[in-house]
PDB file of C-alpha atoms (C1' of nucleotides) in Angstrom:
ATOM      1  CA  MET A   1     102.116  76.327 101.391  1.00 39.00           C
ATOM      2  CA  ASP A   2     104.257  78.789 102.344  1.00 36.00           C
ATOM      3  CA  LYS A   3     104.491  81.355 100.257  1.00 38.00           C
ATOM      4  CA  LYS A   4     107.029  83.671 101.216  1.00 38.00           C
ATOM      5  CA  GLY A   5     106.003  85.840 102.993  1.00 37.00           C
ATOM      6  CA  GLY A   6     108.119  88.739 104.958  1.00 35.00           C
ATOM      7  CA  SER A   7     108.934  85.899 107.410  1.00 36.00           C
ATOM      8  CA  SER A   8     112.430  86.460 107.439  1.00 36.00           C
ATOM      9  CA  SER A   9     114.295  83.102 108.857  1.00 36.00           C
ATOM     10  CA  SER A  10     117.369  84.566 111.321  1.00 36.00           C
ATOM     11  CA  SER A  11     118.237  80.503 111.044  1.00 36.00           C
ATOM     12  CA  SER A  12     121.050  81.609 108.442  1.00 36.00           C
ATOM     13  CA  SER A  13     124.194  83.274 110.359  1.00 39.00           C
ATOM     14  CA  SER A  14     125.771  83.860 107.041  1.00 40.00           C
ATOM     15  CA  GLN A  15     125.595  87.931 107.399  1.00 46.00           C
ATOM     16  CA  ASP A  16     124.935  88.460 103.134  1.00 48.00           C
ATOM     17  CA  THR A  17     121.827  86.954 104.156  1.00 56.00           C
ATOM     18  CA  GLU A  18     121.228  88.880 107.371  1.00 75.00           C
ATOM     19  CA  VAL A  19     117.744  91.302 106.664  1.00 83.00           C
ATOM     20  CA  ARG A  20     116.782  95.215 108.169  1.00 88.00           C
ATOM     21  CA  LYS A  21     113.921  95.836 110.253  1.00 89.00           C
ATOM     22  CA  GLY A  22     112.170  98.162 111.471  1.00 90.00           C
ATOM     23  CA  PRO A  23     112.190 101.849 110.422  1.00 92.00           C
ATOM     24  CA  TRP A  24     113.652 103.430 107.778  1.00 93.00           C
ATOM     25  CA  THR A  25     116.508 105.156 108.261  1.00 92.00           C
ATOM     26  CA  MET A  26     117.399 108.503 105.906  1.00 92.00           C
ATOM     27  CA  GLU A  27     120.412 106.773 104.044  1.00 92.00           C
ATOM     28  CA  GLU A  28     118.138 104.006 103.548  1.00 93.00           C
ATOM     29  CA  ASP A  29     115.647 106.542 102.410  1.00 94.00           C
ATOM     30  CA  LEU A  30     117.445 108.212 100.147  1.00 93.00           C
ATOM     31  CA  ILE A  31     119.495 104.595  99.072  1.00 94.00           C
ATOM     32  CA  LEU A  32     116.009 103.852  97.411  1.00 93.00           C
ATOM     33  CA  ILE A  33     115.049 107.391  96.138  1.00 93.00           C
ATOM     34  CA  ASN A  34     118.117 107.257  94.149  1.00 92.00           C
ATOM     35  CA  TYR A  35     118.025 104.174  92.796  1.00 93.00           C
ATOM     36  CA  ILE A  36     114.528 103.942  91.516  1.00 92.00           C
ATOM     37  CA  ALA A  37     114.928 107.472  90.121  1.00 91.00           C
ATOM     38  CA  ASN A  38     117.113 106.071  88.620  1.00 90.00           C
ATOM     39  CA  HIS A  39     115.841 103.008  87.430  1.00 90.00           C
ATOM     40  CA  GLY A  40     111.927 103.382  88.268  1.00 85.00           C
ATOM     41  CA  GLU A  41     109.841 101.543  89.999  1.00 85.00           C
ATOM     42  CA  GLY A  42     108.811  98.001  90.683  1.00 78.00           C
ATOM     43  CA  VAL A  43     110.118  94.220  90.415  1.00 89.00           C
ATOM     44  CA  TRP A  44     111.284  95.245  94.494  1.00 93.00           C
ATOM     45  CA  ASN A  45     113.008  92.133  95.149  1.00 91.00           C
ATOM     46  CA  THR A  46     115.085  92.902  92.399  1.00 92.00           C
ATOM     47  CA  LEU A  47     115.588  96.459  93.343  1.00 93.00           C
ATOM     48  CA  ALA A  48     115.839  95.801  97.007  1.00 92.00           C
ATOM     49  CA  ARG A  49     118.955  93.532  96.663  1.00 90.00           C
ATOM     50  CA  SER A  50     120.084  96.005  93.151  1.00 91.00           C
ATOM     51  CA  ALA A  51     120.046  98.842  95.117  1.00 92.00           C
ATOM     52  CA  GLY A  52     121.832  97.869  98.569  1.00 90.00           C
ATOM     53  CA  LEU A  53     119.249  97.437 100.037  1.00 91.00           C
ATOM     54  CA  LYS A  54     119.581  94.879 102.833  1.00 90.00           C
ATOM     55  CA  ARG A  55     115.714  95.137 103.261  1.00 92.00           C
ATOM     56  CA  THR A  56     112.886  92.692 101.648  1.00 92.00           C
ATOM     57  CA  GLY A  57     111.084  93.813  98.253  1.00 92.00           C
ATOM     58  CA  LYS A  58     107.647  94.193 100.028  1.00 92.00           C
ATOM     59  CA  SER A  59     109.651  97.115 102.561  1.00 94.00           C
ATOM     60  CA  CYS A  60     110.777  98.816  99.745  1.00 95.00           C
ATOM     61  CA  ARG A  61     107.506  98.563  97.885  1.00 94.00           C
ATOM     62  CA  LEU A  62     105.743  99.435 101.536  1.00 94.00           C
ATOM     63  CA  ARG A  63     108.056 102.613 102.138  1.00 94.00           C
ATOM     64  CA  TRP A  64     108.006 103.920  98.742  1.00 94.00           C
ATOM     65  CA  LEU A  65     104.066 103.658  98.618  1.00 92.00           C
ATOM     66  CA  ASN A  66     103.613 104.922 102.127  1.00 92.00           C
ATOM     67  CA  TYR A  67     106.073 107.644 102.204  1.00 91.00           C
ATOM     68  CA  LEU A  68     109.098 108.505  99.577  1.00 91.00           C
ATOM     69  CA  ARG A  69     107.005 108.469  96.574  1.00 88.00           C
ATOM     70  CA  PRO A  70     106.902 112.088  96.098  1.00 87.00           C
ATOM     71  CA  ASP A  71     102.707 112.204  94.806  1.00 84.00           C
ATOM     72  CA  VAL A  72     102.379 111.148  98.440  1.00 86.00           C
ATOM     73  CA  ARG A  73     100.712 113.165 100.988  1.00 84.00           C
ATOM     74  CA  ARG A  74     100.731 113.194 104.508  1.00 82.00           C
ATOM     75  CA  GLY A  75      98.680 114.306 107.210  1.00 81.00           C
ATOM     76  CA  ASN A  76      96.395 116.812 106.974  1.00 80.00           C
ATOM     77  CA  ILE A  77      92.991 114.922 106.056  1.00 86.00           C
ATOM     78  CA  THR A  78      91.065 116.966 104.737  1.00 87.00           C
ATOM     79  CA  PRO A  79      87.409 117.251 105.941  1.00 86.00           C
ATOM     80  CA  GLU A  80      86.513 116.843 102.467  1.00 86.00           C
ATOM     81  CA  GLU A  81      87.928 113.378 102.263  1.00 88.00           C
ATOM     82  CA  GLN A  82      87.273 112.673 105.957  1.00 88.00           C
ATOM     83  CA  LEU A  83      83.148 112.050 103.861  1.00 88.00           C
ATOM     84  CA  LEU A  84      84.017 110.601 100.832  1.00 89.00           C
ATOM     85  CA  ILE A  85      86.360 108.183 103.919  1.00 89.00           C
ATOM     86  CA  MET A  86      83.807 107.801 105.167  1.00 89.00           C
ATOM     87  CA  GLU A  87      81.573 107.394 102.453  1.00 89.00           C
ATOM     88  CA  LEU A  88      83.040 105.012 100.853  1.00 91.00           C
ATOM     89  CA  HIS A  89      83.901 103.222 103.511  1.00 90.00           C
ATOM     90  CA  ALA A  90      80.805 102.666 103.932  1.00 89.00           C
ATOM     91  CA  ARG A  91      79.896 101.351 100.753  1.00 90.00           C
ATOM     92  CA  TRP A  92      83.014  98.878 100.381  1.00 91.00           C
ATOM     93  CA  GLY A  93      84.173  98.515 103.284  1.00 89.00           C
ATOM     94  CA  ASN A  94      87.288  97.607 104.901  1.00 90.00           C
ATOM     95  CA  ARG A  95      88.847  97.733 101.026  1.00 92.00           C
ATOM     96  CA  TRP A  96      91.445 100.391 101.553  1.00 93.00           C
ATOM     97  CA  SER A  97      93.067  99.916  98.500  1.00 92.00           C
ATOM     98  CA  LYS A  98      90.039 100.519  96.418  1.00 92.00           C
ATOM     99  CA  ILE A  99      89.109 103.626  98.933  1.00 93.00           C
ATOM    100  CA  ALA A 100      92.218 104.622  98.200  1.00 92.00           C
ATOM    101  CA  LYS A 101      92.071 104.668  94.624  1.00 91.00           C
ATOM    102  CA  HIS A 102      89.664 107.485  95.099  1.00 90.00           C
ATOM    103  CA  LEU A 103      92.043 109.902  97.002  1.00 90.00           C
ATOM    104  CA  PRO A 104      95.212 110.595  94.739  1.00 87.00           C
ATOM    105  CA  GLY A 105      98.306 111.074  96.614  1.00 88.00           C
ATOM    106  CA  ARG A 106      96.982 108.850  99.923  1.00 93.00           C
ATOM    107  CA  THR A 107      97.555 105.260 100.257  1.00 92.00           C
ATOM    108  CA  ASP A 108      95.444 102.663 101.850  1.00 92.00           C
ATOM    109  CA  ASN A 109      97.328 102.400 104.965  1.00 94.00           C
ATOM    110  CA  GLU A 110      97.415 105.726 105.894  1.00 93.00           C
ATOM    111  CA  ILE A 111      93.218 105.744 104.904  1.00 94.00           C
ATOM    112  CA  LYS A 112      93.383 102.564 107.199  1.00 93.00           C
ATOM    113  CA  ASN A 113      94.919 104.164 110.166  1.00 93.00           C
ATOM    114  CA  TYR A 114      92.892 107.246 109.799  1.00 93.00           C
ATOM    115  CA  TRP A 115      89.996 105.237 109.708  1.00 91.00           C
ATOM    116  CA  ARG A 116      90.585 103.368 112.830  1.00 89.00           C
ATOM    117  CA  THR A 117      91.747 105.658 114.697  1.00 88.00           C
ATOM    118  CA  ARG A 118      90.116 108.318 114.073  1.00 85.00           C
ATOM    119  CA  ILE A 119      86.660 107.469 113.314  1.00 84.00           C
ATOM    120  CA  GLN A 120      86.189 104.339 113.943  1.00 78.00           C
ATOM    121  CA  LYS A 121      86.249 104.366 117.633  1.00 71.00           C
ATOM    122  CA  TYR A 122      83.057 107.071 117.534  1.00 70.00           C
ATOM    123  CA  ILE A 123      81.317 104.206 116.009  1.00 65.00           C
ATOM    124  CA  LYS A 124      79.182 103.104 118.999  1.00 53.00           C
ATOM    125  CA  GLU A 125      77.755 100.062 117.378  1.00 46.00           C
ATOM    126  CA  PRO A 126      79.514  96.649 117.322  1.00 45.00           C
ATOM    127  CA  GLU A 127      79.255  95.900 113.380  1.00 42.00           C
ATOM    128  CA  PRO A 128      81.654  97.173 111.471  1.00 40.00           C
ATOM    129  CA  PHE A 129      78.422  97.341 109.244  1.00 41.00           C
ATOM    130  CA  PRO A 130      75.138  99.442 110.884  1.00 41.00           C
ATOM    131  CA  ARG A 131      72.929  97.738 108.815  1.00 39.00           C
ATOM    132  CA  GLN A 132      72.633  93.878 107.265  1.00 39.00           C
ATOM    133  CA  ASN A 133      74.750  93.579 104.824  1.00 38.00           C
ATOM    134  CA  SER A 134      71.983  92.947 101.939  1.00 37.00           C
ATOM    135  CA  GLU A 135      73.223  96.110 100.034  1.00 38.00           C
ATOM    136  CA  LEU A 136      76.520  95.507 101.082  1.00 37.00           C
ATOM    137  CA  ASN A 137      76.299  92.328  98.683  1.00 39.00           C
ATOM    138  CA  HIS A 138      74.750  94.068  95.245  1.00 39.00           C
ATOM    139  CA  SER A 139      77.023  97.352  95.732  1.00 38.00           C
ATOM    140  CA  ILE A 140      79.454  95.222  95.932  1.00 36.00           C
ATOM    141  CA  ALA A 141      78.595  93.109  92.950  1.00 36.00           C
ATOM    142  CA  SER A 142      77.932  95.896  90.863  1.00 37.00           C
ATOM    143  CA  THR A 143      80.211  97.884  91.265  1.00 37.00           C
ATOM    144  CA  SER A 144      82.802  94.837  90.428  1.00 35.00           C
ATOM    145  CA  ASN A 145      85.012  96.906  87.633  1.00 37.00           C
ATOM    146  CA  HIS A 146      84.208 100.548  86.653  1.00 37.00           C
ATOM    147  CA  ILE A 147      85.862 102.757  89.582  1.00 35.00           C
ATOM    148  CA  HIS A 148      86.313 106.386  87.603  1.00 38.00           C
ATOM    149  CA  GLU A 149      89.309 108.332  88.789  1.00 38.00           C
ATOM    150  CA  VAL A 150      89.423 110.977  91.652  1.00 39.00           C
ATOM    151  CA  GLY A 151      86.356 111.468  94.378  1.00 37.00           C
ATOM    152  CA  SER A 152      87.411 114.833  95.073  1.00 35.00           C
ATOM    153  CA  GLU A 153      84.537 115.894  92.323  1.00 35.00           C
ATOM    154  CA  GLY A 154      81.784 114.749  93.714  1.00 35.00           C
ATOM    155  CA  ILE A 155      82.110 117.180  96.526  1.00 32.00           C
ATOM    156  CA  GLU A 156      84.310 120.176  96.223  1.00 30.00           C
ATOM    157  CA  SER A 157      83.831 122.870  99.091  1.00 32.00           C
ATOM    158  CA  TYR A 158      82.319 121.994 103.219  1.00 31.00           C
ATOM    159  CA  SER A 159      80.302 124.275 103.861  1.00 32.00           C
ATOM    160  CA  PRO A 160      76.746 123.978 105.670  1.00 32.00           C
ATOM    161  CA  SER A 161      75.684 122.399 102.793  1.00 31.00           C
ATOM    162  CA  TYR A 162      77.354 119.143 103.294  1.00 33.00           C
ATOM    163  CA  ALA A 163      73.925 117.506 103.661  1.00 33.00           C
ATOM    164  CA  ALA A 164      73.442 118.152  99.902  1.00 32.00           C
ATOM    165  CA  ASN A 165      76.899 117.061  98.597  1.00 36.00           C
ATOM    166  CA  LEU A 166      76.521 113.790 100.997  1.00 36.00           C
ATOM    167  CA  GLU A 167      72.835 112.766  98.465  1.00 33.00           C
ATOM    168  CA  ALA A 168      74.837 114.804  95.423  1.00 32.00           C
ATOM    169  CA  PHE A 169      77.794 112.614  95.578  1.00 35.00           C
ATOM    170  CA  PRO A 170      77.860 110.209  92.809  1.00 36.00           C
ATOM    171  CA  GLY A 171      77.731 105.977  93.507  1.00 36.00           C
ATOM    172  CA  PRO A 172      75.436 103.786  93.517  1.00 36.00           C
ATOM    173  CA  LEU A 173      74.164 103.850  96.860  1.00 35.00           C
ATOM    174  CA  PRO A 174      70.350 103.512  96.833  1.00 35.00           C
ATOM    175  CA  THR A 175      68.267 105.627  98.727  1.00 34.00           C
ATOM    176  CA  GLU A 176      67.106 103.312 101.596  1.00 34.00           C
ATOM    177  CA  SER A 177      70.167 102.449 103.057  1.00 36.00           C
ATOM    178  CA  ASN A 178      70.629 105.734 104.543  1.00 39.00           C
ATOM    179  CA  ASP A 179      71.899 104.233 108.243  1.00 42.00           C
ATOM    180  CA  ASN A 180      75.194 103.668 105.984  1.00 43.00           C
ATOM    181  CA  PHE A 181      75.778 107.455 106.740  1.00 48.00           C
ATOM    182  CA  TRP A 182      76.356 109.930 109.522  1.00 51.00           C
ATOM    183  CA  SER A 183      74.452 112.923 109.117  1.00 51.00           C
ATOM    184  CA  ILE A 184      75.988 115.997 109.911  1.00 48.00           C
ATOM    185  CA  GLU A 185      75.379 116.597 113.401  1.00 49.00           C
ATOM    186  CA  ASP A 186      76.956 113.402 113.876  1.00 54.00           C
ATOM    187  CA  LEU A 187      80.801 114.823 112.160  1.00 52.00           C
ATOM    188  CA  TRP A 188      79.879 117.526 114.149  1.00 51.00           C
ATOM    189  CA  SER A 189      79.679 114.971 117.251  1.00 51.00           C
ATOM    190  CA  MET A 190      83.301 113.346 116.035  1.00 49.00           C
ATOM    191  CA  GLN A 191      84.560 116.818 116.413  1.00 46.00           C
ATOM    192  CA  LEU A 192      86.143 115.494 113.009  1.00 46.00           C
ATOM    193  CA  LEU A 193      85.241 118.890 111.138  1.00 45.00           C
ATOM    194  CA  ASN A 194      86.343 121.209 112.965  1.00 41.00           C
ATOM    195  CA  ASN A 195      89.404 120.484 113.058  1.00 41.00           C
ATOM    196  CA  ASP A 196      91.834 118.745 110.662  1.00 39.00           C
ATOM    197  CA  GLY A 197      93.815 117.034 112.347  1.00 35.00           C
ATOM    198  CA  THR A 198      97.154 119.036 111.969  1.00 36.00           C
ATOM    199  CA  ASN A 199      96.370 122.487 114.181  1.00 36.00           C
ATOM    200  CA  LYS A 200      95.073 122.184 117.299  1.00 34.00           C
ATOM    201  CA  ILE A 201      93.211 125.464 118.360  1.00 31.00           C
ATOM    202  CA  VAL A 202      91.888 125.583 121.911  1.00 30.00           C
TER     203      VAL A 202
ATOM    204  C1'  DA B   1     106.420 119.924 136.087  1.00 91.98           C
ATOM    205  C1'  DA B   2     105.927 115.115 135.786  1.00 91.98           C
ATOM    206  C1'  DA B   3     104.194 110.749 135.295  1.00 91.98           C
ATOM    207  C1'  DA B   4     100.652 108.524 133.157  1.00 91.98           C
ATOM    208  C1'  DT B   5      97.309 107.524 129.568  1.00 91.98           C
ATOM    209  C1'  DA B   6      95.320 107.923 125.135  1.00 91.98           C
ATOM    210  C1'  DA B   7      95.957 108.482 120.130  1.00 91.98           C
ATOM    211  C1'  DA B   8      99.086 108.861 115.858  1.00 91.98           C
ATOM    212  C1'  DC B   9     101.954 106.979 112.809  1.00 91.98           C
ATOM    213  C1'  DA B  10     104.868 103.433 110.397  1.00 91.98           C
ATOM    214  C1'  DA B  11     106.081  99.098 110.080  1.00 91.98           C
ATOM    215  C1'  DC B  12     105.894  93.928 109.731  1.00 91.98           C
ATOM    216  C1'  DC B  13     102.930  89.689 108.897  1.00 91.98           C
ATOM    217  C1'  DG B  14     100.323  86.654 107.007  1.00 91.98           C
ATOM    218  C1'  DC B  15      97.275  85.104 103.202  1.00 91.98           C
ATOM    219  C1'  DC B  16      96.087  85.319  99.110  1.00 91.98           C
ATOM    220  C1'  DG B  17      95.953  84.988  93.460  1.00 91.98           C
ATOM    221  C1'  DT B  18      98.364  86.133  89.796  1.00 91.98           C
ATOM    222  C1'  DC B  19     102.157  84.731  86.345  1.00 91.98           C
ATOM    223  C1'  DA B  20     105.913  82.362  84.894  1.00 91.98           C
ATOM    224  C1'  DG B  21     108.409  78.471  84.688  1.00 91.98           C
TER     225       DG B  21
ATOM    226  C1'  DC C   1     100.290  70.507  85.168  1.00 91.98           C
ATOM    227  C1'  DC C   2     102.284  71.885  88.666  1.00 91.98           C
ATOM    228  C1'  DT C   3     105.643  74.289  91.482  1.00 91.98           C
ATOM    229  C1'  DG C   4     107.285  78.499  93.303  1.00 91.98           C
ATOM    230  C1'  DA C   5     108.199  83.307  93.512  1.00 91.98           C
ATOM    231  C1'  DC C   6     106.072  88.032  93.408  1.00 91.98           C
ATOM    232  C1'  DG C   7     103.377  91.498  94.187  1.00 91.98           C
ATOM    233  C1'  DG C   8     100.272  93.540  96.845  1.00 91.98           C
ATOM    234  C1'  DC C   9      96.499  93.834 100.497  1.00 91.98           C
ATOM    235  C1'  DG C  10      94.198  93.590 104.828  1.00 91.98           C
ATOM    236  C1'  DG C  11      94.889  93.049 109.952  1.00 91.98           C
ATOM    237  C1'  DT C  12      97.709  93.236 113.631  1.00 91.98           C
ATOM    238  C1'  DT C  13     101.358  95.118 116.748  1.00 91.98           C
ATOM    239  C1'  DG C  14     105.544  98.276 118.412  1.00 91.98           C
ATOM    240  C1'  DT C  15     106.804 102.760 119.350  1.00 91.98           C
ATOM    241  C1'  DT C  16     106.806 107.960 119.365  1.00 91.98           C
ATOM    242  C1'  DT C  17     104.483 111.757 119.997  1.00 91.98           C
ATOM    243  C1'  DA C  18     100.259 114.345 122.464  1.00 91.98           C
ATOM    244  C1'  DT C  19      97.027 115.031 125.529  1.00 91.98           C
ATOM    245  C1'  DT C  20      95.236 114.832 130.570  1.00 91.98           C
ATOM    246  C1'  DT C  21      95.590 114.050 135.839  1.00 91.98           C
TER     247       DT C  21
END
DNA sequence: AAAATAAACAACCGCCGTCAG
DNA sequence: CCTGACGGCGGTTGTTTATTT
């Protein structure tokens, strides 16, 4: 059965049922921010109606979580974060939400976009994973629940000792699955460490 | 300097798992 | 116990912005 996704049937000609779509306006943002400031977040469908927004609860949730939330950080992906994203992706694949939990302030959408636009293209392999799925299987199996938060503790500063930091990163990685990682040379060749994506110094 | 192309970003869509009625 | 609704997730697309020719 169709579980009421984000689909908004516009068959109804009633005005009260029209749902706004597309980019959020500043007014909508302010309404959402203000409402959440007073009532808190959650119960998104009810929130959307109560706040008077002609948006779906999903849309409100997405906007809040990915953009409006005060603790969200956008842009300026640091080299540390780049490495963490690459490593966690190598470990877990496209589990963006899971990866995002290890990057405070970053959302799954941000990481997903970053990966696709900045990292994926540099991978020559047609496969999402460089090697067989053997390590993938038991990695997922072994990392079922306990996720210690904040991954920044494993990598504190990026320097010539990147490889050392990488190996020192705490995780269930077997040493034999080193093919999942990029070497420091690879990172430089990707020019990922050259800039953080903000300022282009020519 | 303008046009074309590529890259980055924001948002939507459909599916899935969970929970309440 | 069954059905429907909601929140969350990952994939994908459309639009905007930057870079190159």
